[in-house]
Short mmCIF file of C-alpha atoms in Angstrom, two decimals:
data_model
loop_
_atom_site.label_atom_id
_atom_site.label_comp_id
_atom_site.label_asym_id
_atom_site.label_seq_id
_atom_site.Cartn_x
_atom_site.Cartn_y
_atom_site.Cartn_z
CA MET A 32 -23.97 54.46 -118.42
CA LYS A 33 -20.12 53.56 -118.76
CA ASP A 34 -19.57 54.82 -115.25
CA ASP A 35 -22.48 52.62 -113.99
CA ARG A 36 -21.15 49.62 -115.61
CA LEU A 37 -17.52 50.14 -114.36
CA LEU A 38 -19.23 50.65 -110.85
CA ASP A 39 -21.03 47.48 -111.12
CA ASP A 40 -17.83 45.52 -112.32
CA ARG A 41 -16.02 47.01 -109.27
CA ASP A 42 -18.88 45.94 -106.85
CA LEU A 43 -18.96 42.36 -108.55
CA ALA A 44 -15.04 41.98 -107.98
CA ASP A 45 -15.25 43.11 -104.63
CA ALA A 46 -17.94 40.82 -104.26
CA PHE A 47 -16.01 37.90 -105.47
CA ARG A 48 -12.93 39.05 -103.27
CA SER A 49 -15.27 39.14 -100.22
CA VAL A 50 -16.19 35.54 -100.82
CA ARG A 51 -12.82 34.48 -101.57
CA ASP A 52 -11.43 35.93 -98.28
CA ALA A 53 -14.45 34.45 -96.24
CA TYR A 54 -13.82 30.94 -97.32
CA ASP A 55 -10.37 29.81 -97.05
CA GLY A 56 -10.87 25.94 -96.55
CA THR A 57 -10.35 25.95 -92.87
CA ASN A 58 -12.76 24.02 -90.56
CA ALA A 59 -12.08 22.60 -87.08
CA GLU A 60 -14.15 19.62 -88.05
CA SER A 61 -11.94 18.51 -90.82
CA ASN A 62 -10.56 15.59 -88.76
CA ALA A 63 -14.34 14.64 -87.94
CA THR A 64 -15.01 14.70 -91.69
CA LEU A 65 -12.26 12.39 -92.56
CA GLN A 66 -13.38 9.79 -89.93
CA ARG A 67 -16.96 9.87 -91.15
CA ALA A 68 -15.70 9.51 -94.73
CA LEU A 69 -13.67 6.62 -93.88
CA PHE A 70 -16.59 5.28 -91.83
CA ARG A 71 -18.89 5.36 -94.85
CA THR A 72 -16.39 4.05 -97.18
CA ARG A 73 -15.86 0.93 -94.74
CA THR A 74 -19.55 0.39 -94.64
CA ARG A 75 -20.02 0.61 -98.27
CA GLU A 76 -17.26 -1.83 -98.84
CA ARG A 77 -18.66 -4.22 -96.41
CA ARG A 78 -22.11 -4.10 -98.24
CA GLN A 79 -20.33 -4.68 -101.43
CA ARG A 80 -18.35 -7.61 -100.32
CA LEU A 81 -21.61 -9.09 -99.01
CA THR A 82 -23.19 -8.57 -102.14
CA ARG A 83 -20.26 -9.96 -104.26
CA TRP A 84 -19.82 -13.09 -101.98
CA VAL A 85 -23.31 -13.94 -100.71
CA VAL A 86 -26.14 -12.25 -102.80
CA LEU A 87 -24.91 -12.74 -106.22
CA PRO A 88 -23.86 -16.43 -105.62
CA ILE A 89 -27.08 -17.32 -104.18
CA ALA A 90 -28.84 -15.34 -107.03
CA ALA A 91 -26.59 -17.13 -109.63
CA VAL A 92 -27.50 -20.55 -107.98
CA LEU A 93 -31.28 -19.76 -107.98
CA VAL A 94 -30.90 -18.61 -111.71
CA ALA A 95 -28.85 -21.76 -112.55
CA SER A 96 -31.42 -24.14 -110.75
CA THR A 97 -34.37 -22.44 -112.22
CA ALA A 98 -32.89 -22.91 -115.77
CA TRP A 99 -31.86 -26.70 -114.99
CA ALA A 100 -35.35 -27.21 -113.83
CA GLY A 101 -36.82 -25.59 -116.91
CA VAL A 102 -34.71 -27.71 -119.23
CA THR A 103 -35.35 -30.83 -117.63
CA GLY A 104 -39.23 -30.35 -117.01
CA LYS A 105 -39.09 -30.15 -113.37
CA LEU A 106 -39.92 -26.53 -113.25
CA THR A 107 -43.71 -26.60 -113.67
CA PRO A 108 -44.18 -29.27 -110.77
CA ALA A 109 -42.27 -27.32 -108.51
CA VAL A 110 -44.08 -24.04 -109.35
CA HIS A 111 -47.28 -25.66 -108.91
CA ALA A 112 -46.00 -27.11 -105.49
CA VAL A 113 -45.14 -23.67 -104.31
CA LEU A 114 -48.56 -22.24 -105.55
CA GLU A 115 -50.36 -25.13 -103.89
CA SER A 116 -48.59 -24.41 -100.54
CA PHE A 117 -49.48 -20.76 -101.02
CA HIS A 118 -53.07 -21.65 -101.81
CA ALA A 119 -53.21 -23.83 -98.89
CA GLU A 120 -52.01 -21.30 -96.61
CA HIS A 121 -54.84 -18.99 -97.75
CA ALA A 122 -57.38 -21.56 -97.61
CA ARG A 123 -57.03 -22.61 -94.24
CA PRO A 124 -58.62 -19.65 -92.34
CA LEU A 125 -61.79 -20.44 -94.38
CA THR A 126 -62.01 -24.22 -93.51
CA GLU A 127 -60.40 -24.28 -90.30
CA ALA A 128 -61.01 -23.10 -86.75
CA PRO A 129 -58.33 -20.29 -85.89
CA VAL A 130 -57.10 -22.29 -83.06
CA ALA A 131 -55.93 -25.28 -85.14
CA ALA A 132 -54.29 -22.95 -87.59
CA PRO A 133 -50.65 -22.85 -86.27
CA ALA A 134 -50.46 -26.78 -86.03
CA SER A 135 -51.79 -27.22 -89.68
CA SER A 136 -49.34 -24.50 -90.98
CA ALA A 137 -46.42 -26.29 -89.30
CA GLY A 138 -47.53 -29.70 -91.07
CA ALA A 139 -47.95 -27.81 -94.31
CA SER A 140 -44.46 -26.34 -94.38
CA GLN A 141 -43.32 -29.99 -93.73
CA ALA A 142 -44.72 -31.73 -96.66
CA PRO A 143 -46.76 -29.52 -99.10
CA PRO A 144 -46.52 -32.03 -102.12
CA GLU A 145 -48.59 -34.41 -100.63
CA LEU A 146 -51.82 -32.35 -100.76
CA PRO A 147 -54.78 -34.58 -102.25
CA PRO A 148 -56.60 -33.13 -105.36
CA ALA A 149 -59.61 -32.62 -102.98
CA PRO A 150 -61.58 -29.67 -104.96
CA ILE A 151 -61.87 -32.07 -108.02
CA GLU A 152 -63.42 -34.67 -105.87
CA ALA A 153 -65.50 -32.12 -104.11
CA ALA A 154 -66.92 -30.95 -107.34
CA VAL A 155 -67.80 -34.44 -108.64
CA ALA A 156 -69.32 -35.86 -105.60
CA PRO A 157 -70.86 -33.49 -103.14
CA ALA A 158 -71.20 -36.00 -100.41
CA PRO A 159 -67.58 -36.38 -99.39
CA VAL A 160 -66.82 -32.84 -99.87
CA GLU A 161 -66.05 -32.23 -96.32
CA GLU A 162 -63.56 -35.07 -96.01
CA ALA A 163 -61.87 -33.87 -99.01
CA ASN A 164 -61.77 -30.53 -97.98
CA VAL A 165 -60.73 -31.00 -94.50
CA ALA A 166 -57.85 -33.36 -95.34
CA PRO A 167 -55.49 -30.97 -96.89
CA VAL A 168 -55.86 -28.63 -94.04
CA VAL A 169 -55.45 -30.93 -90.96
CA VAL A 170 -52.04 -32.27 -91.85
CA ALA A 171 -50.76 -33.36 -88.79
CA PRO A 172 -53.59 -34.77 -86.53
CA ALA A 173 -51.09 -35.95 -83.91
CA VAL A 174 -50.21 -32.42 -83.41
CA VAL A 175 -53.61 -30.97 -83.17
CA SER A 176 -55.29 -30.99 -79.80
CA ALA A 177 -58.63 -32.22 -79.19
CA SER A 178 -60.18 -28.92 -78.26
CA SER A 179 -58.63 -27.19 -81.35
CA ALA A 180 -60.11 -30.07 -83.50
CA THR A 181 -63.64 -29.96 -81.99
CA PRO A 182 -65.10 -27.00 -83.58
CA LYS A 183 -63.92 -28.30 -87.13
CA ILE A 184 -65.48 -31.82 -86.59
CA ALA A 185 -68.61 -30.79 -84.92
CA PRO A 186 -70.93 -30.06 -88.03
CA PRO A 187 -70.02 -33.35 -89.77
CA SER A 188 -71.23 -35.49 -86.81
CA SER A 189 -74.51 -33.39 -86.80
CA ARG A 190 -74.84 -34.38 -90.57
CA VAL A 191 -73.88 -37.86 -90.39
CA ALA A 192 -76.05 -38.99 -87.56
CA PRO A 193 -79.29 -38.37 -89.42
CA ALA A 194 -78.30 -40.38 -92.21
CA VAL A 195 -77.54 -43.22 -89.95
CA ASP A 196 -80.85 -42.95 -88.29
CA GLY A 197 -82.94 -42.76 -91.51
CA SER A 198 -81.11 -46.17 -92.76
CA THR A 199 -83.11 -49.06 -91.50
CA ALA A 200 -82.10 -51.63 -94.43
CA SER A 201 -78.65 -53.41 -94.09
CA ARG A 202 -76.46 -52.16 -91.48
CA GLY A 203 -73.28 -51.83 -93.47
CA THR A 204 -74.03 -50.26 -96.69
CA THR A 205 -76.60 -47.76 -95.74
CA VAL A 206 -74.91 -46.25 -92.78
CA VAL A 207 -72.76 -43.57 -94.47
CA SER A 208 -73.88 -43.85 -98.13
CA ALA A 209 -75.59 -40.51 -98.32
CA PRO A 210 -74.80 -37.90 -95.65
CA PRO A 211 -76.45 -34.86 -96.58
CA VAL A 212 -73.72 -32.27 -97.10
CA ASP A 213 -74.18 -28.45 -98.05
CA PRO A 214 -73.22 -27.97 -101.61
CA PRO A 215 -69.63 -26.59 -101.89
CA SER A 216 -69.33 -22.98 -101.74
CA SER A 217 -67.81 -21.00 -104.72
CA LYS A 218 -64.75 -20.36 -102.69
CA GLU A 219 -64.15 -24.20 -102.26
CA ALA A 220 -64.76 -25.05 -105.74
CA ALA A 221 -62.61 -22.25 -107.09
CA THR A 222 -59.60 -23.53 -105.30
CA PRO A 223 -57.25 -24.91 -108.07
CA SER A 224 -56.52 -28.64 -108.27
CA PRO A 225 -53.15 -29.31 -107.04
CA PRO A 226 -50.83 -31.56 -109.44
CA ALA A 227 -49.94 -33.53 -106.25
CA SER A 228 -49.66 -36.90 -108.38
CA ALA A 229 -47.28 -35.31 -110.58
CA VAL A 230 -44.99 -34.57 -107.20
CA ASP A 231 -45.34 -37.43 -104.94
CA PRO A 232 -46.54 -40.80 -105.78
CA HIS A 233 -48.20 -41.15 -102.29
CA ALA A 234 -50.45 -38.30 -103.25
CA ALA A 235 -51.44 -40.10 -106.33
CA LEU A 236 -52.40 -43.29 -104.41
CA PHE A 237 -54.54 -41.04 -101.95
CA ALA A 238 -56.16 -39.44 -104.86
CA GLU A 239 -56.86 -42.73 -106.70
CA ALA A 240 -58.49 -44.38 -103.38
CA HIS A 241 -60.45 -41.14 -102.89
CA ARG A 242 -61.72 -41.51 -106.30
CA LEU A 243 -62.62 -44.97 -105.93
CA HIS A 244 -64.21 -44.17 -102.68
CA PHE A 245 -66.24 -41.07 -103.16
CA THR A 246 -66.61 -40.76 -107.02
CA GLU A 247 -66.75 -44.21 -108.00
CA ARG A 248 -68.60 -45.24 -104.82
CA ASP A 249 -66.97 -48.46 -105.08
CA PRO A 250 -66.12 -49.73 -101.29
CA ALA A 251 -64.25 -52.80 -101.98
CA ARG A 252 -62.01 -51.29 -104.50
CA ALA A 253 -61.67 -48.05 -102.26
CA LEU A 254 -60.71 -50.50 -99.45
CA ALA A 255 -57.98 -52.04 -101.39
CA ALA A 256 -56.77 -48.44 -102.44
CA TRP A 257 -56.91 -47.14 -98.97
CA ASP A 258 -54.84 -50.19 -97.92
CA ARG A 259 -52.19 -49.42 -100.98
CA TYR A 260 -51.77 -45.99 -99.84
CA LEU A 261 -51.24 -46.62 -96.13
CA ALA A 262 -48.87 -49.59 -97.10
CA ALA A 263 -46.96 -46.86 -99.03
CA ALA A 264 -47.16 -44.20 -96.52
CA PRO A 265 -48.10 -45.49 -93.16
CA ASN A 266 -46.99 -42.40 -91.45
CA GLY A 267 -47.93 -40.06 -94.49
CA ARG A 268 -49.50 -36.74 -94.02
CA PHE A 269 -52.95 -38.04 -94.57
CA ALA A 270 -52.57 -41.50 -93.18
CA PRO A 271 -55.15 -40.83 -90.19
CA GLU A 272 -57.66 -39.46 -93.15
CA ALA A 273 -56.96 -42.43 -95.09
CA ARG A 274 -57.41 -44.70 -92.12
CA TYR A 275 -60.57 -42.94 -91.38
CA ASN A 276 -61.83 -43.39 -94.85
CA ARG A 277 -60.75 -47.06 -94.84
CA ALA A 278 -62.90 -47.34 -91.75
CA LEU A 279 -65.86 -46.00 -93.75
CA ALA A 280 -65.19 -48.32 -96.56
CA LEU A 281 -65.25 -51.33 -93.89
CA VAL A 282 -68.58 -49.87 -92.68
CA ARG A 283 -70.18 -49.69 -96.13
CA LEU A 284 -68.76 -53.48 -96.69
CA GLY A 285 -70.45 -54.46 -93.27
CA ARG A 286 -67.06 -55.82 -92.12
CA SER A 287 -66.79 -56.12 -88.50
CA GLU A 288 -63.49 -54.72 -88.29
CA ALA A 289 -64.81 -51.18 -89.00
CA ARG A 290 -65.86 -50.94 -85.33
CA THR A 291 -62.45 -51.42 -84.20
CA GLU A 292 -61.13 -48.81 -86.68
CA LEU A 293 -63.78 -46.30 -85.57
CA GLU A 294 -63.01 -47.02 -81.91
CA ALA A 295 -59.53 -45.99 -82.36
CA PHE A 296 -60.47 -42.71 -83.55
CA ALA A 297 -63.46 -42.52 -80.85
CA ASN A 298 -60.74 -43.29 -78.11
CA GLY A 299 -58.68 -40.10 -79.14
CA THR A 300 -55.68 -42.44 -80.69
CA TYR A 301 -55.57 -39.55 -83.37
CA GLY A 302 -56.17 -36.86 -80.79
CA GLY A 303 -59.44 -34.99 -81.71
CA TYR A 304 -59.10 -35.87 -85.36
CA ARG A 305 -62.59 -37.36 -86.50
CA ARG A 306 -63.34 -38.35 -83.02
CA GLU A 307 -66.84 -36.87 -82.68
CA GLU A 308 -67.52 -38.33 -86.19
CA ALA A 309 -66.50 -41.57 -85.15
CA LYS A 310 -68.59 -41.64 -81.97
CA ALA A 311 -71.59 -40.89 -83.95
CA LEU A 312 -71.03 -43.46 -86.45
CA LEU A 313 -70.23 -45.96 -83.67
CA ASP A 314 -73.46 -44.82 -81.75
CA ALA A 315 -75.44 -45.31 -85.23
CA LEU A 316 -73.92 -48.63 -85.79
CA ALA A 317 -74.95 -49.68 -82.38
CA ARG A 318 -78.67 -48.59 -82.60
CA ASP A 319 -78.73 -50.16 -86.09
CA ALA A 320 -77.56 -53.33 -84.49
CA SER A 321 -79.95 -53.43 -81.61
CA ARG A 322 -82.91 -52.91 -84.00
CA PRO A 323 -84.91 -56.19 -84.53
CA MET B 5 -23.54 20.24 -116.07
CA ASP B 6 -21.74 17.49 -117.90
CA THR B 7 -24.13 14.55 -118.61
CA ALA B 8 -20.86 11.97 -118.31
CA PRO B 9 -19.43 12.94 -115.01
CA MET B 10 -15.61 12.95 -115.16
CA ALA B 11 -15.64 11.14 -118.54
CA HIS B 12 -13.69 14.35 -120.06
CA LEU B 13 -10.70 13.22 -117.74
CA VAL B 14 -10.36 10.08 -119.38
CA ALA B 15 -10.16 11.40 -123.00
CA HIS B 16 -9.11 14.80 -122.73
CA THR B 17 -5.29 15.61 -122.51
CA PRO B 18 -4.91 19.18 -121.63
CA ASP B 19 -1.70 20.79 -121.27
CA LEU B 20 -2.44 21.77 -117.67
CA ASP B 21 -1.89 19.72 -114.72
CA ARG B 22 0.67 17.53 -116.83
CA GLY B 23 3.60 15.71 -114.78
CA ASP B 24 0.87 14.57 -112.04
CA GLU B 25 3.08 13.24 -109.24
CA THR B 26 0.38 10.75 -108.07
CA PRO B 27 1.98 7.47 -107.94
CA HIS B 28 0.41 4.52 -109.34
CA SER B 29 0.50 2.47 -106.34
CA LEU B 30 -1.63 5.03 -104.38
CA ILE B 31 -4.30 4.99 -107.02
CA VAL B 32 -4.40 1.09 -106.72
CA ARG B 33 -4.77 1.59 -103.10
CA LEU B 34 -7.37 4.00 -103.37
CA GLN B 35 -9.45 1.54 -105.63
CA ARG B 36 -9.10 -0.70 -103.06
CA ALA B 37 -10.78 1.82 -100.63
CA ASP B 38 -7.51 1.56 -98.57
CA ALA B 39 -8.17 3.64 -95.53
CA GLY B 40 -4.37 4.70 -95.34
CA ALA B 41 -4.28 5.87 -98.99
CA ILE B 42 -7.80 7.94 -98.39
CA THR B 43 -6.20 9.48 -95.44
CA LEU B 44 -3.05 10.53 -97.25
CA VAL B 45 -5.05 12.06 -100.13
CA TYR B 46 -7.37 13.66 -97.72
CA GLN B 47 -4.48 15.16 -95.77
CA GLN B 48 -2.82 16.31 -98.87
CA HIS B 49 -5.96 18.05 -100.56
CA HIS B 50 -8.74 18.38 -98.05
CA VAL B 51 -7.98 22.14 -97.77
CA ALA B 52 -8.27 22.75 -101.19
CA VAL B 53 -11.24 20.70 -101.93
CA ARG B 54 -12.94 22.38 -98.75
CA THR B 55 -12.20 25.88 -100.12
CA PHE B 56 -14.01 25.11 -103.37
CA ALA B 57 -16.88 23.53 -101.63
CA GLN B 58 -17.22 26.31 -99.36
CA ARG B 59 -17.01 28.92 -102.06
CA LEU B 60 -19.27 27.05 -104.43
CA VAL B 61 -21.69 26.25 -101.85
CA GLY B 62 -21.40 29.20 -99.74
CA ASP B 63 -22.37 27.27 -96.40
CA ILE B 64 -19.93 25.86 -93.92
CA GLU B 65 -21.91 22.95 -93.17
CA ALA B 66 -23.12 21.90 -96.61
CA ALA B 67 -19.26 22.47 -97.76
CA GLU B 68 -18.35 19.93 -95.17
CA ASP B 69 -20.74 17.32 -96.21
CA LEU B 70 -19.70 17.80 -99.74
CA VAL B 71 -16.16 17.38 -98.84
CA GLN B 72 -17.00 14.07 -97.18
CA ASP B 73 -19.02 12.85 -100.17
CA VAL B 74 -15.88 13.54 -102.42
CA PHE B 75 -13.58 11.28 -100.40
CA VAL B 76 -16.33 8.55 -99.97
CA ALA B 77 -16.95 8.61 -103.68
CA LEU B 78 -13.04 8.72 -104.23
CA PRO B 79 -12.54 4.85 -104.45
CA THR B 80 -15.12 4.31 -106.92
CA ALA B 81 -14.24 7.35 -108.91
CA ILE B 82 -10.56 7.02 -108.94
CA ALA B 83 -10.92 4.09 -111.79
CA ARG B 84 -11.66 6.93 -114.05
CA PHE B 85 -8.62 8.76 -113.07
CA ARG B 86 -5.96 8.29 -115.92
CA GLY B 87 -3.45 10.65 -114.67
CA ASP B 88 -4.19 13.50 -117.05
CA CYS B 89 -4.70 16.13 -114.77
CA ALA B 90 -3.59 16.60 -111.05
CA LEU B 91 -5.34 14.65 -108.55
CA ARG B 92 -6.49 17.82 -106.83
CA THR B 93 -8.26 18.77 -110.02
CA PHE B 94 -9.80 15.61 -110.19
CA LEU B 95 -11.24 16.04 -106.53
CA VAL B 96 -12.65 19.09 -107.56
CA SER B 97 -14.50 17.74 -110.48
CA ILE B 98 -15.86 14.92 -108.02
CA ALA B 99 -17.04 17.65 -106.01
CA ILE B 100 -18.89 19.37 -108.96
CA ASN B 101 -20.35 16.08 -109.62
CA HIS B 102 -21.69 15.91 -106.13
CA ALA B 103 -22.48 19.39 -105.67
CA LYS B 104 -26.12 19.60 -106.99
CA ASN B 105 -28.04 18.58 -103.75
CA HIS B 106 -25.54 20.56 -101.33
CA VAL B 107 -26.11 23.65 -103.28
CA ARG B 108 -29.74 23.37 -103.35
CA ALA B 109 -29.87 22.68 -99.60
CA ALA B 110 -27.34 25.67 -98.78
CA ALA B 111 -29.41 27.81 -101.06
CA ARG B 112 -32.78 27.09 -99.26
CA ARG B 113 -31.04 27.57 -96.02
CA ARG B 114 -29.72 30.87 -97.08
CA ALA B 115 -32.90 32.07 -98.24
CA ALA B 116 -34.55 31.12 -95.12
CA LEU B 117 -31.88 33.02 -93.26
CA SER B 118 -32.17 36.02 -95.36
CA ARG B 119 -35.86 36.17 -94.73
CA LEU B 120 -35.30 35.89 -91.05
CA ALA B 121 -32.31 38.21 -91.31
CA ARG B 122 -30.11 36.34 -88.89
CA GLU B 123 -27.02 35.54 -90.57
CA PRO B 124 -24.30 34.07 -88.21
CA GLU B 125 -22.08 36.96 -86.72
CA PRO B 126 -18.38 36.01 -87.22
CA SER B 127 -15.89 37.84 -84.81
CA SER B 128 -13.30 40.00 -85.94
CA SER B 129 -11.19 43.07 -85.10
CA ASP B 130 -12.66 45.19 -87.70
CA PRO B 131 -16.33 45.04 -87.49
CA GLN B 132 -17.49 47.83 -89.88
CA ARG B 133 -15.15 46.39 -92.69
CA ASP B 134 -16.23 42.55 -91.84
CA ALA B 135 -19.93 43.78 -91.65
CA GLU B 136 -19.59 45.12 -95.35
CA ARG B 137 -17.66 42.24 -96.70
CA ARG B 138 -20.09 39.94 -95.07
CA GLN B 139 -23.00 41.93 -96.53
CA LEU B 140 -21.33 41.73 -99.96
CA GLY B 141 -20.42 38.29 -99.88
CA GLY B 142 -23.86 37.24 -98.67
CA ARG B 143 -25.62 39.33 -101.50
CA LEU B 144 -23.19 37.58 -103.95
CA MET B 145 -24.32 34.14 -102.45
CA LEU B 146 -28.02 34.89 -102.88
CA ALA B 147 -27.30 36.22 -106.40
CA LEU B 148 -25.29 32.85 -107.15
CA ASP B 149 -28.32 30.91 -105.77
CA ALA B 150 -30.26 32.21 -108.96
CA LEU B 151 -27.69 30.86 -111.39
CA PRO B 152 -27.93 27.53 -113.16
CA LEU B 153 -25.46 24.95 -111.69
CA GLU B 154 -22.94 25.09 -114.76
CA GLN B 155 -22.88 28.97 -114.72
CA ARG B 156 -22.37 29.08 -110.92
CA VAL B 157 -19.46 26.52 -111.41
CA ALA B 158 -18.07 28.37 -113.92
CA VAL B 159 -18.05 31.77 -112.34
CA VAL B 160 -16.78 30.31 -108.85
CA LEU B 161 -13.88 28.63 -110.71
CA SER B 162 -13.27 31.55 -112.71
CA GLU B 163 -13.71 34.71 -110.41
CA ILE B 164 -13.38 33.15 -107.05
CA GLU B 165 -10.87 30.50 -107.35
CA GLU B 166 -9.06 32.72 -109.92
CA ARG B 167 -8.73 29.41 -112.40
CA THR B 168 -8.00 29.82 -116.25
CA SER B 169 -10.54 28.95 -118.83
CA ALA B 170 -8.22 25.99 -119.69
CA GLU B 171 -8.33 24.81 -116.18
CA ILE B 172 -11.96 25.01 -115.93
CA ALA B 173 -12.62 23.29 -119.17
CA THR B 174 -10.58 20.33 -117.79
CA ILE B 175 -12.54 20.37 -114.55
CA VAL B 176 -15.98 20.74 -116.10
CA GLY B 177 -15.23 18.81 -119.12
CA ALA B 178 -16.50 21.36 -121.57
CA PRO B 179 -14.93 23.45 -124.39
CA GLU B 180 -13.15 26.58 -123.26
CA GLY B 181 -15.41 28.50 -125.38
CA THR B 182 -18.34 27.22 -123.52
CA VAL B 183 -16.84 27.93 -120.29
CA ARG B 184 -16.05 31.43 -121.40
CA THR B 185 -19.63 31.93 -122.57
CA ARG B 186 -20.99 30.42 -119.30
CA ILE B 187 -18.84 32.89 -117.11
CA PHE B 188 -20.07 35.94 -119.51
CA HIS B 189 -23.86 35.12 -118.95
CA ALA B 190 -23.15 34.49 -115.25
CA LYS B 191 -21.52 37.65 -114.64
CA ARG B 192 -24.14 39.48 -116.50
CA LYS B 193 -27.06 37.78 -114.52
CA LEU B 194 -25.01 38.61 -111.22
CA ARG B 195 -24.55 42.44 -112.18
CA GLU B 196 -28.39 42.43 -112.84
CA ILE B 197 -29.45 40.81 -109.47
CA LEU B 198 -26.96 42.61 -107.57
CA GLN B 199 -27.82 46.10 -109.14
CA SER B 200 -31.52 45.21 -108.52
CA LYS B 201 -30.90 44.00 -105.03
CA GLY B 202 -28.54 47.31 -104.47
CA GLY B 203 -31.68 49.24 -105.83
CA GLU B 204 -33.93 47.65 -103.32
CA ARG B 205 -31.56 48.69 -100.38
#
């Protein structure tokens, strides 16, 4: 037993010696190893410098500005504005033809705070839902081509025309008073109401005009409200929509300049935006006027 | 393995390795990851670090990767260096802290080669003696692969590097008694493994 143990120890010592002799620390690749180590060190230093001088200051500025916004009460509107543009980005494919998406997304990135509180209006007054829902989507009518806007506008014209045909009384007030519109889908109704008025006074003016027009159904006050909005934001994001709605208010009031306003849309002054609807309305007005 | 890598080198003041000649300016330059300083330290100590790495890992390529890791980690690790031990000892302790994955990779490779029975054949003037040594060394490395890393490090430093228990205690940051216990258990396991492998042959 003792001999076995001694034999084992000698074997073990031999094994250790053989390993000691086998590995003496020489390697032809030692210079390459140094170069690789230096390269990795340089890369890591560069990354650390980038973090120290770029990423950390940006993070610090973000944290500080967020804290400042939180203290001054500006954080909530800012968060809402971001969420609103996020929802607008996601809602766009549901309401708009795919061709028009790039143009409207470009517009959305330009001025997201001016989105009107359309879904609230949609829930209250089903009739103008289409106008309200389209408004936040078509943000840059001048950019949208006629062909891209056509698929979106085609359905409303087919809805407006029967209402016009059915109205045989006084020509102004009945033309667009009750265009039959499908009830808003659950997705449309579920869209969160954007607190645009808290972000932008122009959006508040738009919302007020929209409310007077489609909820209160008071064309005279709505006309004044649209004028106020257009005076405040003549080139605003929703100025074309406001002009179209103003034309509708003029029609309801039986004012002759309604035709001039609608002709601007029908002639393509705003590209394809509301073109077909304006044409349909003009036709209806003409038919109504030709009746004895 | 020590849970606080190299922390022992800050607090521990062993009698060994006193009078380290590493100049403060070199340490400062290393902390700044100065390429010249790293090159200088590499040229002074790479053989010792590589020798330990090769003996610990038992694989030339894996050992080279470990050496590279040591010198890449040096600018960060040097902040913990207080001059309580020689810079070479400090580098070995860095190697131990980075050895785990390399040991594992080398063990996997060794096991695969062992199964396929095609170990690399180095050239020599005495093929028979070399073959015996190589066989013995190979068996020992396979046996070392079966040990926990703490025991492996202890036995490599003690039996192959021929360091004293006090030196090993400094390097691994454990009391000398613990080191001796690790060496004892490691050698006992190695004996068992080599005996059983010998019986299999």
